[in-house]
PDB file of C-alpha atoms in Angstrom:
ATOM      1  CA  MET S 193      -0.132  -0.060   0.005  1.00 52.00           C
ATOM      2  CA  GLU S 194       2.851   2.397   0.762  1.00 55.00           C
ATOM      3  CA  ILE S 195       4.162   1.735  -2.903  1.00 51.00           C
ATOM      4  CA  MET S 196       0.682   2.890  -4.246  1.00 51.00           C
ATOM      5  CA  ARG S 197       0.812   6.031  -2.583  1.00 53.00           C
ATOM      6  CA  HIS S 198       4.056   7.084  -4.337  1.00 53.00           C
ATOM      7  CA  ILE S 199       3.255   5.780  -7.545  1.00 56.00           C
ATOM      8  CA  SER S 200      -0.317   7.206  -7.798  1.00 58.00           C
ATOM      9  CA  PRO S 201       0.741  10.854  -7.886  1.00 61.00           C
ATOM     10  CA  VAL S 202       3.477  10.068 -10.619  1.00 53.00           C
ATOM     11  CA  VAL S 203       1.111   8.042 -12.536  1.00 50.00           C
ATOM     12  CA  ALA S 204      -1.445  10.608 -12.346  1.00 52.00           C
ATOM     13  CA  GLY S 205       0.997  13.281 -13.023  1.00 51.00           C
ATOM     14  CA  LEU S 206       2.070  11.401 -16.242  1.00 46.00           C
ATOM     15  CA  VAL S 207      -1.393  11.043 -17.457  1.00 46.00           C
ATOM     16  CA  LEU S 208      -2.195  14.717 -16.868  1.00 45.00           C
ATOM     17  CA  SER S 209       0.695  15.860 -18.651  1.00 46.00           C
ATOM     18  CA  THR S 210      -0.121  13.686 -21.704  1.00 45.00           C
ATOM     19  CA  LEU S 211      -3.383  15.249 -21.663  1.00 44.00           C
ATOM     20  CA  VAL S 212      -2.057  18.746 -21.262  1.00 42.00           C
ATOM     21  CA  PHE S 213       0.362  18.216 -24.025  1.00 42.00           C
ATOM     22  CA  THR S 214      -2.026  16.714 -26.578  1.00 40.00           C
ATOM     23  CA  SER S 215      -4.672  19.634 -26.145  1.00 41.00           C
ATOM     24  CA  CYS S 216      -2.055  22.086 -27.109  1.00 40.00           C
ATOM     25  CA  THR S 217      -2.146  20.910 -30.576  1.00 36.00           C
ATOM     26  CA  THR S 218      -4.232  23.051 -33.227  1.00 36.00           C
ATOM     27  CA  ALA S 219      -7.850  22.278 -32.768  1.00 36.00           C
ATOM     28  CA  THR S 220     -10.922  23.803 -34.349  1.00 37.00           C
ATOM     29  CA  SER S 221     -14.395  24.064 -33.623  1.00 40.00           C
ATOM     30  CA  ASP S 222     -15.455  22.076 -36.727  1.00 46.00           C
ATOM     31  CA  PRO S 223     -12.408  19.823 -37.743  1.00 43.00           C
ATOM     32  CA  GLY S 224     -14.322  18.450 -40.686  1.00 47.00           C
ATOM     33  CA  ALA S 225     -14.919  21.863 -42.149  1.00 44.00           C
ATOM     34  CA  PRO S 226     -13.408  22.760 -45.530  1.00 44.00           C
ATOM     35  CA  SER S 227     -10.184  24.822 -44.968  1.00 52.00           C
ATOM     36  CA  ARG S 228     -11.323  27.251 -47.610  1.00 67.00           C
ATOM     37  CA  LEU S 229     -13.176  29.485 -45.189  1.00 74.00           C
ATOM     38  CA  THR S 230     -11.065  32.482 -45.172  1.00 82.00           C
ATOM     39  CA  ALA S 231     -12.125  36.305 -46.101  1.00 87.00           C
ATOM     40  CA  ALA S 232      -9.793  36.051 -49.028  1.00 88.00           C
ATOM     41  CA  GLU S 233     -11.290  33.068 -50.593  1.00 87.00           C
ATOM     42  CA  ILE S 234     -14.869  34.548 -49.821  1.00 90.00           C
ATOM     43  CA  LYS S 235     -14.136  37.751 -51.608  1.00 92.00           C
ATOM     44  CA  SER S 236     -12.500  36.033 -54.428  1.00 92.00           C
ATOM     45  CA  ARG S 237     -15.418  33.360 -54.985  1.00 93.00           C
ATOM     46  CA  VAL S 238     -18.714  34.815 -53.485  1.00 96.00           C
ATOM     47  CA  ILE S 239     -20.670  37.264 -55.484  1.00 97.00           C
ATOM     48  CA  VAL S 240     -23.612  39.452 -54.159  1.00 98.00           C
ATOM     49  CA  ASP S 241     -26.792  38.939 -56.089  1.00 98.00           C
ATOM     50  CA  GLN S 242     -25.360  36.051 -57.976  1.00 98.00           C
ATOM     51  CA  THR S 243     -24.162  33.129 -55.730  1.00 98.00           C
ATOM     52  CA  THR S 244     -26.638  30.728 -54.480  1.00 98.00           C
ATOM     53  CA  LYS S 245     -27.052  28.650 -51.202  1.00 97.00           C
ATOM     54  CA  VAL S 246     -26.146  25.490 -52.963  1.00 96.00           C
ATOM     55  CA  GLU S 247     -23.042  27.142 -54.293  1.00 96.00           C
ATOM     56  CA  ILE S 248     -22.238  28.529 -50.895  1.00 95.00           C
ATOM     57  CA  MET S 249     -22.710  24.822 -49.454  1.00 94.00           C
ATOM     58  CA  GLU S 250     -20.476  23.369 -52.155  1.00 93.00           C
ATOM     59  CA  LEU S 251     -17.601  25.999 -51.325  1.00 91.00           C
ATOM     60  CA  PHE S 252     -17.697  26.059 -47.525  1.00 89.00           C
ATOM     61  CA  GLY S 253     -19.850  23.272 -46.211  1.00 92.00           C
ATOM     62  CA  GLY S 254     -23.034  23.745 -44.129  1.00 93.00           C
ATOM     63  CA  PRO S 255     -23.390  26.792 -41.564  1.00 96.00           C
ATOM     64  CA  ASN S 256     -23.280  26.598 -37.942  1.00 95.00           C
ATOM     65  CA  GLU S 257     -26.695  27.815 -37.669  1.00 97.00           C
ATOM     66  CA  LYS S 258     -29.591  29.000 -39.931  1.00 97.00           C
ATOM     67  CA  LYS S 259     -32.279  31.329 -39.076  1.00 98.00           C
ATOM     68  CA  VAL S 260     -35.379  31.822 -41.124  1.00 97.00           C
ATOM     69  CA  ASN S 261     -36.876  35.365 -41.135  1.00 97.00           C
ATOM     70  CA  GLU S 262     -40.674  36.249 -41.080  1.00 97.00           C
ATOM     71  CA  ASP S 263     -40.532  36.821 -44.901  1.00 97.00           C
ATOM     72  CA  GLY S 264     -39.060  33.319 -45.624  1.00 97.00           C
ATOM     73  CA  SER S 265     -35.662  34.588 -46.371  1.00 98.00           C
ATOM     74  CA  GLU S 266     -32.730  32.824 -44.679  1.00 98.00           C
ATOM     75  CA  VAL S 267     -29.655  33.963 -42.646  1.00 98.00           C
ATOM     76  CA  TRP S 268     -26.595  31.716 -42.357  1.00 98.00           C
ATOM     77  CA  PHE S 269     -23.919  31.838 -39.712  1.00 97.00           C
ATOM     78  CA  TYR S 270     -20.531  30.419 -39.723  1.00 95.00           C
ATOM     79  CA  GLU S 271     -18.060  30.419 -36.918  1.00 93.00           C
ATOM     80  CA  ARG S 272     -14.518  28.836 -37.055  1.00 88.00           C
ATOM     81  CA  ILE S 273     -12.077  28.965 -33.999  1.00 87.00           C
ATOM     82  CA  SER S 274      -8.822  27.601 -33.969  1.00 83.00           C
ATOM     83  CA  GLN S 275      -6.017  27.482 -31.288  1.00 82.00           C
ATOM     84  CA  SER S 276      -2.398  26.459 -31.777  1.00 77.00           C
ATOM     85  CA  SER S 277       0.707  26.270 -29.526  1.00 73.00           C
ATOM     86  CA  SER S 278       4.121  26.925 -30.296  1.00 65.00           C
ATOM     87  CA  GLY S 279       7.755  26.782 -28.652  1.00 56.00           C
ATOM     88  CA  LYS S 280       9.117  24.689 -26.184  1.00 50.00           C
ATOM     89  CA  SER S 281       7.525  23.541 -22.587  1.00 48.00           C
ATOM     90  CA  SER S 282       8.076  20.926 -20.314  1.00 45.00           C
ATOM     91  CA  PHE S 283       4.790  19.812 -19.122  1.00 45.00           C
ATOM     92  CA  LEU S 284       6.005  17.054 -16.828  1.00 44.00           C
ATOM     93  CA  PHE S 285       8.426  19.554 -15.228  1.00 42.00           C
ATOM     94  CA  ILE S 286       5.590  21.897 -14.766  1.00 45.00           C
ATOM     95  CA  LEU S 287       3.581  19.365 -12.937  1.00 44.00           C
ATOM     96  CA  ILE S 288       6.216  17.742 -10.816  1.00 46.00           C
ATOM     97  CA  ALA S 289       8.316  20.873  -9.968  1.00 46.00           C
ATOM     98  CA  GLY S 290       5.821  23.689 -10.439  1.00 48.00           C
ATOM     99  CA  ALA S 291       7.959  25.519 -12.820  1.00 48.00           C
ATOM    100  CA  THR S 292       8.450  25.844 -16.775  1.00 49.00           C
ATOM    101  CA  SER S 293      11.153  24.839 -18.937  1.00 48.00           C
ATOM    102  CA  GLY S 294      11.683  26.908 -22.092  1.00 50.00           C
ATOM    103  CA  GLU S 295       9.398  29.068 -24.004  1.00 52.00           C
ATOM    104  CA  SER S 296       5.884  28.572 -24.871  1.00 58.00           C
ATOM    105  CA  GLY S 297       3.127  30.685 -26.926  1.00 73.00           C
ATOM    106  CA  THR S 298      -0.473  30.238 -27.991  1.00 82.00           C
ATOM    107  CA  SER S 299      -2.476  31.972 -30.639  1.00 85.00           C
ATOM    108  CA  ALA S 300      -6.204  31.621 -31.315  1.00 87.00           C
ATOM    109  CA  ARG S 301      -7.968  32.702 -34.273  1.00 85.00           C
ATOM    110  CA  SER S 302     -11.921  33.475 -34.819  1.00 90.00           C
ATOM    111  CA  PHE S 303     -13.516  33.785 -38.000  1.00 91.00           C
ATOM    112  CA  MET S 304     -17.544  34.504 -38.158  1.00 95.00           C
ATOM    113  CA  MET S 305     -19.380  35.262 -41.177  1.00 95.00           C
ATOM    114  CA  THR S 306     -23.103  35.990 -41.753  1.00 97.00           C
ATOM    115  CA  MET S 307     -24.873  35.484 -45.100  1.00 97.00           C
ATOM    116  CA  ASN S 308     -28.188  36.855 -45.916  1.00 98.00           C
ATOM    117  CA  PHE S 309     -30.207  34.954 -48.701  1.00 98.00           C
ATOM    118  CA  ASP S 310     -33.429  36.244 -50.494  1.00 98.00           C
ATOM    119  CA  LEU S 311     -36.419  34.116 -51.046  1.00 97.00           C
ATOM    120  CA  ARG S 312     -34.804  32.554 -54.142  1.00 97.00           C
ATOM    121  CA  GLY S 313     -31.877  31.656 -52.360  1.00 97.00           C
ATOM    122  CA  VAL S 314     -29.448  34.008 -53.984  1.00 98.00           C
ATOM    123  CA  LEU S 315     -27.105  35.952 -51.599  1.00 98.00           C
ATOM    124  CA  ARG S 316     -28.011  39.441 -50.888  1.00 98.00           C
ATOM    125  CA  LYS S 317     -25.323  40.524 -48.556  1.00 98.00           C
ATOM    126  CA  TYR S 318     -22.531  39.098 -46.291  1.00 97.00           C
ATOM    127  CA  ALA S 319     -20.390  40.270 -43.307  1.00 97.00           C
ATOM    128  CA  ILE S 320     -17.133  38.926 -42.198  1.00 95.00           C
ATOM    129  CA  ARG S 321     -15.133  39.372 -38.885  1.00 94.00           C
ATOM    130  CA  GLU S 322     -11.940  37.653 -38.279  1.00 90.00           C
ATOM    131  CA  SER S 323      -9.739  38.057 -34.970  1.00 89.00           C
ATOM    132  CA  GLN S 324      -6.494  36.643 -34.111  1.00 86.00           C
ATOM    133  CA  TYR S 325      -4.929  37.027 -30.352  1.00 83.00           C
TER     134      TYR S 325
END
């Protein structure tokens, strides 16, 4: 029993450090989403009063949310969030000794797009908001 008391925190530390380390890789809110959802791609491929809902679905996949207005027109909402880490860090050392080793950095990017369609399913207007922090 005395050995189990000493092994348990070490094993728990190893498991926790593995979870922390793997959670610091790039993650997105929708990993299966097409990677073409960028402001530059949208501006080059989407034409107001011409592009249809079907074409938007083919280009960027389905929206995260759809809203139907009282007049029957639709508003589609796309949102993508990604986070990535870079640099060196010893997570096992952090857990055991309570200090860091090396440098680490985390950045996040959010992308939000709203698309308004008329009753025929043709794009009337769209808005894009991108943030990086």
